[in-house]
């Protein structure tokens, strides 16, 4: 596995830089000393994009070219068009979604992979109204179109996918909401933090963006007291979660849609959830503070309009290309400045992950060692 010059590697391999006079970062100097190696980059790119090492002919064509960069970039395009690219994207999707190895779960990964391979907008993972349950043949690398049949009133990409709903079934639908947040926004809850904390009479202040009274509690006849001031830290997360979770309560343990809430509340006899368990009367649903939603379709559109979703998508591609661990579970965060140009190109180019991968695998950061 190849890592792009960690600080430890730099310290061991690069001559000691002059003392830092405060006008620059010494590590910028050391990173600038990296050298371009298209053959090394090609080996890594081939493994990521096709699952196989490059051929000797491919390596030699780059090594002996008068313009190795042009030959290297053309070879990346060929890898992106290789039938084996579909297999790699299927595996990429399984890792991204943390779902797979069962037909119902694999149809979600197949939808992600098909979206990438067919160069469709990434945001369709949140907004597509049809075709969200395709199948993928790992022998032929072919996709077969398919619609989900779990009775949802309207399809909204993977948000209504039966496999996801079944896999993340749990109390109050909070596992499903956590999956949405961590998969597409690349951060754990709390999703929003106020610039100024609010004293609510607890041992620590409340830092949510929504008013503290916007979530349910004993004072509003809620059966779970999310306003408990002895543990305000819970409200910091639930200020966002409770405004989203009710939409996910209508899917049962098999991912089928019901006209009533069918997820349990962790109380004696495990009663089904009710709206009073999440929000006080009159409080509406929202993706973020100031971004109201009413159903899965509007949730998908609100998420698609959120800049954090595009940044998360590119951060995941970046970490995958660079051989790094999971951005959420392992805390492998990507500094916004590192991928700022990549994110801008992704948005301007219609949110194509396939095109984004070409830009990442041909970037200076990828080909320099």
Short mmCIF file of C-alpha atoms in Angstrom, two decimals:
data_model
loop_
_atom_site.label_atom_id
_atom_site.label_comp_id
_atom_site.label_asym_id
_atom_site.label_seq_id
_atom_site.Cartn_x
_atom_site.Cartn_y
_atom_site.Cartn_z
CA UNK A 1 0.00 0.00 0.00
CA UNK A 2 1.36 3.40 -0.96
CA UNK A 3 0.98 6.44 1.27
CA UNK A 4 1.69 9.91 0.00
CA UNK A 5 4.64 10.92 2.19
CA UNK A 6 3.48 10.98 5.74
CA UNK A 7 5.33 13.27 8.10
CA UNK A 8 7.15 10.29 9.57
CA UNK A 9 8.39 9.19 6.13
CA UNK A 10 9.47 12.70 5.29
CA UNK A 11 11.39 13.00 8.53
CA UNK A 12 13.26 9.77 7.79
CA UNK A 13 14.01 10.31 4.10
CA UNK A 14 14.37 14.04 3.49
CA UNK A 15 17.43 16.05 4.57
CA UNK A 16 16.77 18.33 7.49
CA UNK A 17 15.35 21.67 6.35
CA UNK A 18 16.81 24.99 7.46
CA UNK A 19 15.34 26.39 10.69
CA UNK A 20 11.85 27.76 10.17
CA UNK A 21 11.96 31.54 10.38
CA UNK A 22 8.17 31.70 10.71
CA UNK A 23 7.65 32.89 7.15
CA UNK A 24 6.90 29.40 5.81
CA UNK A 25 5.99 25.87 6.84
CA UNK A 26 9.04 23.59 6.66
CA UNK A 27 6.83 20.68 5.60
CA UNK A 28 5.72 22.62 2.53
CA UNK A 29 9.41 22.78 1.58
CA UNK A 30 9.77 19.05 2.05
CA UNK A 31 6.63 18.23 0.09
CA UNK A 32 7.93 20.45 -2.71
CA UNK A 33 10.99 18.22 -2.96
CA UNK A 34 8.94 15.25 -4.14
CA UNK A 35 9.70 14.01 -7.62
CA UNK A 36 7.34 12.90 -10.37
CA UNK A 37 7.31 9.15 -11.00
CA UNK A 38 4.67 8.19 -13.53
CA UNK A 39 5.56 4.51 -13.51
CA UNK A 40 5.08 4.23 -9.76
CA UNK A 41 1.82 6.17 -10.04
CA UNK A 42 0.65 3.90 -12.86
CA UNK A 43 1.13 0.79 -10.73
CA UNK A 44 -1.03 2.19 -7.97
CA UNK A 45 -3.66 3.58 -10.34
CA UNK A 46 -3.96 0.26 -12.19
CA UNK A 47 -4.51 -1.63 -8.93
CA UNK A 48 -7.16 0.83 -7.78
CA UNK A 49 -9.01 1.14 -11.10
CA UNK A 50 -8.76 -2.40 -12.50
CA UNK A 51 -7.62 -4.55 -9.60
CA UNK A 52 -4.56 -5.64 -11.55
CA UNK A 53 -1.01 -4.42 -12.09
CA UNK A 54 -0.21 -2.61 -15.36
CA UNK A 55 1.30 -4.65 -18.16
CA UNK A 56 4.95 -4.31 -19.11
CA UNK A 57 3.84 -2.69 -22.36
CA UNK A 58 1.88 -0.05 -20.44
CA UNK A 59 4.79 0.64 -18.09
CA UNK A 60 7.27 0.79 -20.95
CA UNK A 61 5.07 3.14 -22.98
CA UNK A 62 5.15 5.64 -20.11
CA UNK A 63 8.83 5.15 -19.29
CA UNK A 64 10.01 5.70 -22.86
CA UNK A 65 7.56 8.40 -23.96
CA UNK A 66 8.80 11.80 -25.04
CA UNK A 67 5.87 13.22 -23.07
CA UNK A 68 5.29 10.69 -20.25
CA UNK A 69 2.54 12.76 -18.65
CA UNK A 70 0.37 12.63 -21.77
CA UNK A 71 0.85 8.86 -22.12
CA UNK A 72 0.16 8.36 -18.40
CA UNK A 73 -3.05 10.41 -18.56
CA UNK A 74 -4.26 8.49 -21.60
CA UNK A 75 -3.63 5.22 -19.79
CA UNK A 76 -5.72 6.43 -16.85
CA UNK A 77 -8.58 7.10 -19.28
CA UNK A 78 -8.23 3.55 -20.59
CA UNK A 79 -8.41 2.12 -17.08
CA UNK A 80 -11.58 4.13 -16.43
CA UNK A 81 -13.08 2.58 -19.56
CA UNK A 82 -11.92 -0.96 -18.76
CA UNK A 83 -14.72 -3.45 -17.95
CA UNK A 84 -12.82 -4.33 -14.77
CA UNK A 85 -13.39 -0.78 -13.55
CA UNK A 86 -16.98 -1.80 -12.79
CA UNK A 87 -15.75 -4.51 -10.43
CA UNK A 88 -13.58 -2.01 -8.59
CA UNK A 89 -16.42 0.46 -8.26
CA UNK A 90 -18.68 -2.26 -6.89
CA UNK A 91 -16.12 -2.97 -4.18
CA UNK A 92 -15.59 0.75 -3.61
CA UNK A 93 -19.34 1.12 -3.10
CA UNK A 94 -19.55 -1.79 -0.67
CA UNK A 95 -16.87 -0.16 1.46
CA UNK A 96 -18.46 3.27 1.22
CA UNK A 97 -21.93 2.03 2.19
CA UNK A 98 -20.72 -0.59 4.69
CA UNK A 99 -23.14 -2.98 3.04
CA UNK A 100 -22.69 -6.05 0.89
CA UNK A 101 -22.46 -9.80 0.29
CA UNK A 102 -26.22 -10.34 0.16
CA UNK A 103 -28.49 -9.69 -2.84
CA UNK A 104 -30.64 -7.04 -1.15
CA UNK A 105 -27.58 -5.20 0.16
CA UNK A 106 -25.55 -5.58 -3.01
CA UNK A 107 -28.21 -3.86 -5.08
CA UNK A 108 -27.35 -0.65 -3.22
CA UNK A 109 -23.66 -1.06 -4.03
CA UNK A 110 -24.59 -1.92 -7.61
CA UNK A 111 -26.54 1.34 -7.89
CA UNK A 112 -23.54 3.35 -6.72
CA UNK A 113 -21.18 1.48 -9.04
CA UNK A 114 -23.54 1.81 -12.02
CA UNK A 115 -23.87 5.55 -11.37
CA UNK A 116 -20.08 5.94 -11.42
CA UNK A 117 -19.37 3.66 -14.39
CA UNK A 118 -22.11 5.24 -16.51
CA UNK A 119 -20.82 8.70 -15.61
CA UNK A 120 -24.09 9.85 -14.09
CA UNK A 121 -24.28 12.61 -11.47
CA UNK A 122 -23.28 11.42 -8.01
CA UNK A 123 -26.22 13.30 -6.52
CA UNK A 124 -28.57 10.75 -8.10
CA UNK A 125 -27.62 8.55 -5.15
CA UNK A 126 -29.92 10.88 -3.19
CA UNK A 127 -32.46 11.96 -5.78
CA UNK A 128 -33.02 9.19 -8.37
CA UNK A 129 -36.67 8.20 -8.67
CA UNK A 130 -36.13 4.92 -10.53
CA UNK A 131 -33.51 2.25 -11.10
CA UNK A 132 -32.12 2.21 -7.57
CA UNK A 133 -32.09 -1.59 -7.19
CA UNK A 134 -30.01 -2.89 -10.14
CA UNK A 135 -28.00 -6.10 -10.06
CA UNK A 136 -24.34 -6.55 -10.90
CA UNK A 137 -22.77 -9.67 -12.45
CA UNK A 138 -19.23 -10.01 -11.11
CA UNK A 139 -18.33 -12.45 -13.88
CA UNK A 140 -19.39 -10.31 -16.84
CA UNK A 141 -19.08 -6.91 -15.10
CA UNK A 142 -22.54 -6.09 -16.40
CA UNK A 143 -25.36 -4.22 -14.68
CA UNK A 144 -29.03 -5.07 -15.04
CA UNK A 145 -31.52 -2.30 -14.37
CA UNK A 146 -33.97 -2.77 -11.54
CA UNK A 147 -36.43 -0.80 -9.42
CA UNK A 148 -36.86 -1.24 -5.68
CA UNK A 149 -40.17 -2.81 -4.67
CA UNK A 150 -40.56 -1.98 -1.00
CA UNK A 151 -43.70 0.11 -1.36
CA UNK A 152 -42.15 3.52 -0.70
CA UNK A 153 -44.50 6.34 -1.75
CA UNK A 154 -41.65 7.82 -3.79
CA UNK A 155 -38.10 6.69 -4.46
CA UNK A 156 -35.29 9.00 -3.37
CA UNK A 157 -32.04 7.35 -4.35
CA UNK A 158 -30.56 5.24 -1.58
CA UNK A 159 -32.55 7.05 1.10
CA UNK A 160 -35.51 4.73 0.44
CA UNK A 161 -33.48 1.64 -0.47
CA UNK A 162 -34.92 -1.52 1.19
CA UNK A 163 -31.49 -3.04 1.77
CA UNK A 164 -30.24 0.01 3.63
CA UNK A 165 -33.45 0.27 5.65
CA UNK A 166 -33.24 -3.40 6.66
CA UNK A 167 -29.51 -3.39 7.37
CA UNK A 168 -29.71 -0.34 9.62
CA UNK A 169 -33.00 -1.09 11.35
CA UNK A 170 -32.98 -0.11 15.02
CA UNK A 171 -34.51 1.88 17.85
CA UNK A 172 -36.11 5.16 16.74
CA UNK A 173 -34.43 4.79 13.29
CA UNK A 174 -31.31 6.49 14.60
CA UNK A 175 -28.96 3.94 12.99
CA UNK A 176 -30.40 4.85 9.60
CA UNK A 177 -29.93 8.56 10.24
CA UNK A 178 -26.37 7.99 11.41
CA UNK A 179 -25.68 6.06 8.20
CA UNK A 180 -27.00 8.95 6.09
CA UNK A 181 -24.87 11.48 7.96
CA UNK A 182 -21.63 9.51 7.99
CA UNK A 183 -21.91 8.12 4.45
CA UNK A 184 -22.81 11.32 2.62
CA UNK A 185 -21.57 14.12 4.90
CA UNK A 186 -18.43 12.29 6.15
CA UNK A 187 -18.85 13.47 9.74
CA UNK A 188 -20.35 12.05 12.90
CA UNK A 189 -23.08 13.75 14.86
CA UNK A 190 -23.44 16.47 16.04
CA UNK A 191 -23.90 17.69 12.50
CA UNK A 192 -24.00 21.38 13.41
CA UNK A 193 -22.41 23.33 16.23
CA UNK A 194 -23.53 26.82 17.19
CA UNK A 195 -20.92 29.55 17.38
CA UNK A 196 -22.31 30.58 20.76
CA UNK A 197 -23.33 27.97 23.33
CA UNK A 198 -26.56 28.27 25.32
CA UNK A 199 -26.87 27.75 29.06
CA UNK A 200 -29.87 25.46 29.59
CA UNK A 201 -29.24 24.78 33.25
CA UNK A 202 -27.13 21.70 32.80
CA UNK A 203 -23.59 20.81 33.76
CA UNK A 204 -22.47 21.92 30.32
CA UNK A 205 -23.99 24.31 27.78
CA UNK A 206 -26.08 23.34 24.79
CA UNK A 207 -24.28 23.77 21.43
CA UNK A 208 -26.90 22.76 18.88
CA UNK A 209 -28.06 25.10 16.13
CA UNK A 210 -31.75 24.39 16.70
CA UNK A 211 -33.34 25.87 19.83
CA UNK A 212 -33.06 23.51 22.78
CA UNK A 213 -36.85 23.45 22.99
CA UNK A 214 -37.18 22.27 19.37
CA UNK A 215 -36.74 18.61 20.35
CA UNK A 216 -39.06 16.44 22.42
CA UNK A 217 -38.76 15.77 26.10
CA UNK A 218 -40.75 15.04 29.21
CA UNK A 219 -42.12 18.58 29.11
CA UNK A 220 -43.71 17.92 25.70
CA UNK A 221 -45.06 14.42 26.53
CA UNK A 222 -42.14 12.73 24.79
CA UNK A 223 -41.43 9.25 26.06
CA UNK A 224 -37.66 9.83 25.84
CA UNK A 225 -36.40 13.00 27.50
CA UNK A 226 -34.03 14.47 24.92
CA UNK A 227 -34.10 17.70 26.96
CA UNK A 228 -32.59 16.07 30.02
CA UNK A 229 -30.26 18.76 31.37
CA UNK A 230 -28.17 16.20 33.24
CA UNK A 231 -26.83 15.01 29.87
CA UNK A 232 -27.05 17.99 27.53
CA UNK A 233 -24.47 16.34 25.27
CA UNK A 234 -27.28 14.07 24.02
CA UNK A 235 -29.32 17.06 22.87
CA UNK A 236 -26.35 18.38 20.89
CA UNK A 237 -26.63 15.39 18.54
CA UNK A 238 -30.38 14.88 18.69
CA UNK A 239 -31.10 18.46 17.74
CA UNK A 240 -30.30 17.35 14.19
CA UNK A 241 -31.16 13.66 14.41
CA UNK A 242 -34.69 14.19 15.71
CA UNK A 243 -35.49 16.53 12.82
CA UNK A 244 -34.56 13.82 10.29
CA UNK A 245 -35.32 10.46 11.87
CA UNK A 246 -39.14 10.49 11.60
CA UNK A 247 -38.85 10.03 7.83
CA UNK A 248 -37.05 6.71 8.38
CA UNK A 249 -39.51 5.30 10.90
CA UNK A 250 -41.92 3.98 8.28
CA UNK A 251 -39.66 1.14 7.10
CA UNK A 252 -39.79 -2.16 8.94
CA UNK A 253 -37.03 -4.63 9.74
CA UNK A 254 -37.13 -6.01 6.18
CA UNK A 255 -37.02 -2.55 4.58
CA UNK A 256 -40.69 -2.54 3.57
CA UNK A 257 -42.66 0.68 3.80
CA UNK A 258 -45.58 0.98 6.21
CA UNK A 259 -48.22 3.69 6.57
CA UNK A 260 -47.45 3.91 10.29
CA UNK A 261 -44.22 4.20 12.24
CA UNK A 262 -42.78 0.71 12.76
CA UNK A 263 -39.45 1.23 14.53
CA UNK A 264 -39.30 0.51 18.27
CA UNK A 265 -38.69 2.83 21.19
CA UNK A 266 -36.32 1.32 23.82
CA UNK A 267 -38.98 1.17 26.54
CA UNK A 268 -40.80 -1.75 28.18
CA UNK A 269 -42.64 -3.83 25.55
CA UNK A 270 -40.77 -1.94 22.78
CA UNK A 271 -43.69 0.22 21.58
CA UNK A 272 -43.58 1.68 18.09
CA UNK A 273 -42.29 5.22 17.76
CA UNK A 274 -44.60 8.21 17.58
CA UNK A 275 -43.89 11.76 16.41
CA UNK A 276 -44.08 12.98 20.02
CA UNK A 277 -40.92 10.98 20.71
CA UNK A 278 -38.91 13.24 18.40
CA UNK A 279 -40.34 16.74 18.20
CA UNK A 280 -42.82 18.89 20.13
CA UNK A 281 -46.14 19.75 18.47
CA UNK A 282 -45.75 22.21 15.60
CA UNK A 283 -42.02 21.59 15.08
CA UNK A 284 -41.18 20.69 11.47
CA UNK A 285 -38.62 18.36 9.96
CA UNK A 286 -35.30 19.69 8.66
CA UNK A 287 -32.06 18.49 7.10
CA UNK A 288 -30.15 21.33 8.78
CA UNK A 289 -31.20 24.36 10.79
CA UNK A 290 -33.07 26.62 8.38
CA UNK A 291 -33.42 23.87 5.73
CA UNK A 292 -36.94 22.43 6.14
CA UNK A 293 -37.98 19.12 4.61
CA UNK A 294 -41.27 17.23 4.48
CA UNK A 295 -40.54 13.84 2.91
CA UNK A 296 -37.76 11.69 1.51
CA UNK A 297 -37.81 13.48 -1.83
CA UNK A 298 -37.25 16.86 -0.20
CA UNK A 299 -34.56 15.36 2.05
CA UNK A 300 -32.68 14.09 -1.00
CA UNK A 301 -32.93 17.50 -2.68
CA UNK A 302 -31.80 19.32 0.46
CA UNK A 303 -28.81 17.03 0.81
CA UNK A 304 -27.93 17.39 -2.87
CA UNK A 305 -27.87 21.18 -2.43
CA UNK A 306 -25.59 20.98 0.62
CA UNK A 307 -21.92 21.74 -0.30
CA UNK A 308 -20.79 19.29 2.39
CA UNK A 309 -22.11 16.38 0.32
CA UNK A 310 -19.92 17.20 -2.69
CA UNK A 311 -16.90 17.74 -0.46
CA UNK A 312 -17.50 14.40 1.24
CA UNK A 313 -17.73 12.61 -2.11
CA UNK A 314 -14.37 13.98 -3.25
CA UNK A 315 -12.77 13.35 0.14
CA UNK A 316 -13.77 9.69 -0.13
CA UNK A 317 -12.31 9.43 -3.65
CA UNK A 318 -9.13 11.16 -2.50
CA UNK A 319 -8.59 8.84 0.45
CA UNK A 320 -9.31 5.78 -1.66
CA UNK A 321 -6.85 6.83 -4.35
CA UNK A 322 -4.18 7.70 -1.79
CA UNK A 323 -4.60 4.42 0.09
CA UNK A 324 -5.92 5.92 3.31
CA UNK A 325 -8.40 4.53 5.81
CA UNK A 326 -12.08 5.34 6.30
CA UNK A 327 -12.71 9.04 6.64
CA UNK A 328 -15.20 8.63 9.49
CA UNK A 329 -14.33 5.43 11.37
CA UNK A 330 -10.59 6.05 11.30
CA UNK A 331 -10.69 9.82 11.41
CA UNK A 332 -8.80 10.07 8.11
CA UNK A 333 -9.95 13.62 7.46
CA UNK A 334 -8.88 15.46 4.32
CA UNK A 335 -8.13 19.18 4.83
CA UNK A 336 -10.56 21.31 2.83
CA UNK A 337 -7.68 23.22 1.24
CA UNK A 338 -6.16 19.99 -0.06
CA UNK A 339 -9.15 19.14 -2.23
CA UNK A 340 -10.63 22.58 -2.80
CA UNK A 341 -9.75 22.61 -6.51
CA UNK A 342 -11.00 19.03 -6.93
CA UNK A 343 -14.33 19.84 -5.30
CA UNK A 344 -14.82 22.93 -7.47
CA UNK A 345 -14.16 20.92 -10.63
CA UNK A 346 -16.50 18.17 -9.42
CA UNK A 347 -19.37 20.61 -8.92
CA UNK A 348 -18.70 22.50 -12.16
CA UNK A 349 -18.50 19.22 -14.09
CA UNK A 350 -21.93 17.95 -13.08
CA UNK A 351 -20.87 15.81 -10.10
CA UNK A 352 -19.27 13.01 -12.10
CA UNK A 353 -17.26 10.71 -9.83
CA UNK A 354 -15.64 9.07 -12.83
CA UNK A 355 -14.29 12.40 -14.06
CA UNK A 356 -13.25 13.25 -10.51
CA UNK A 357 -11.24 10.06 -10.32
CA UNK A 358 -9.41 11.00 -13.51
CA UNK A 359 -8.49 14.36 -11.99
CA UNK A 360 -7.31 12.79 -8.73
CA UNK A 361 -5.22 10.06 -10.40
CA UNK A 362 -3.56 12.64 -12.67
CA UNK A 363 -3.04 15.27 -9.99
CA UNK A 364 0.41 16.39 -8.91
CA UNK A 365 -0.20 14.98 -5.44
CA UNK A 366 -0.79 11.51 -6.86
CA UNK A 367 2.14 11.32 -9.30
CA UNK A 368 4.79 12.87 -7.04
CA UNK A 369 6.74 10.83 -4.50
#
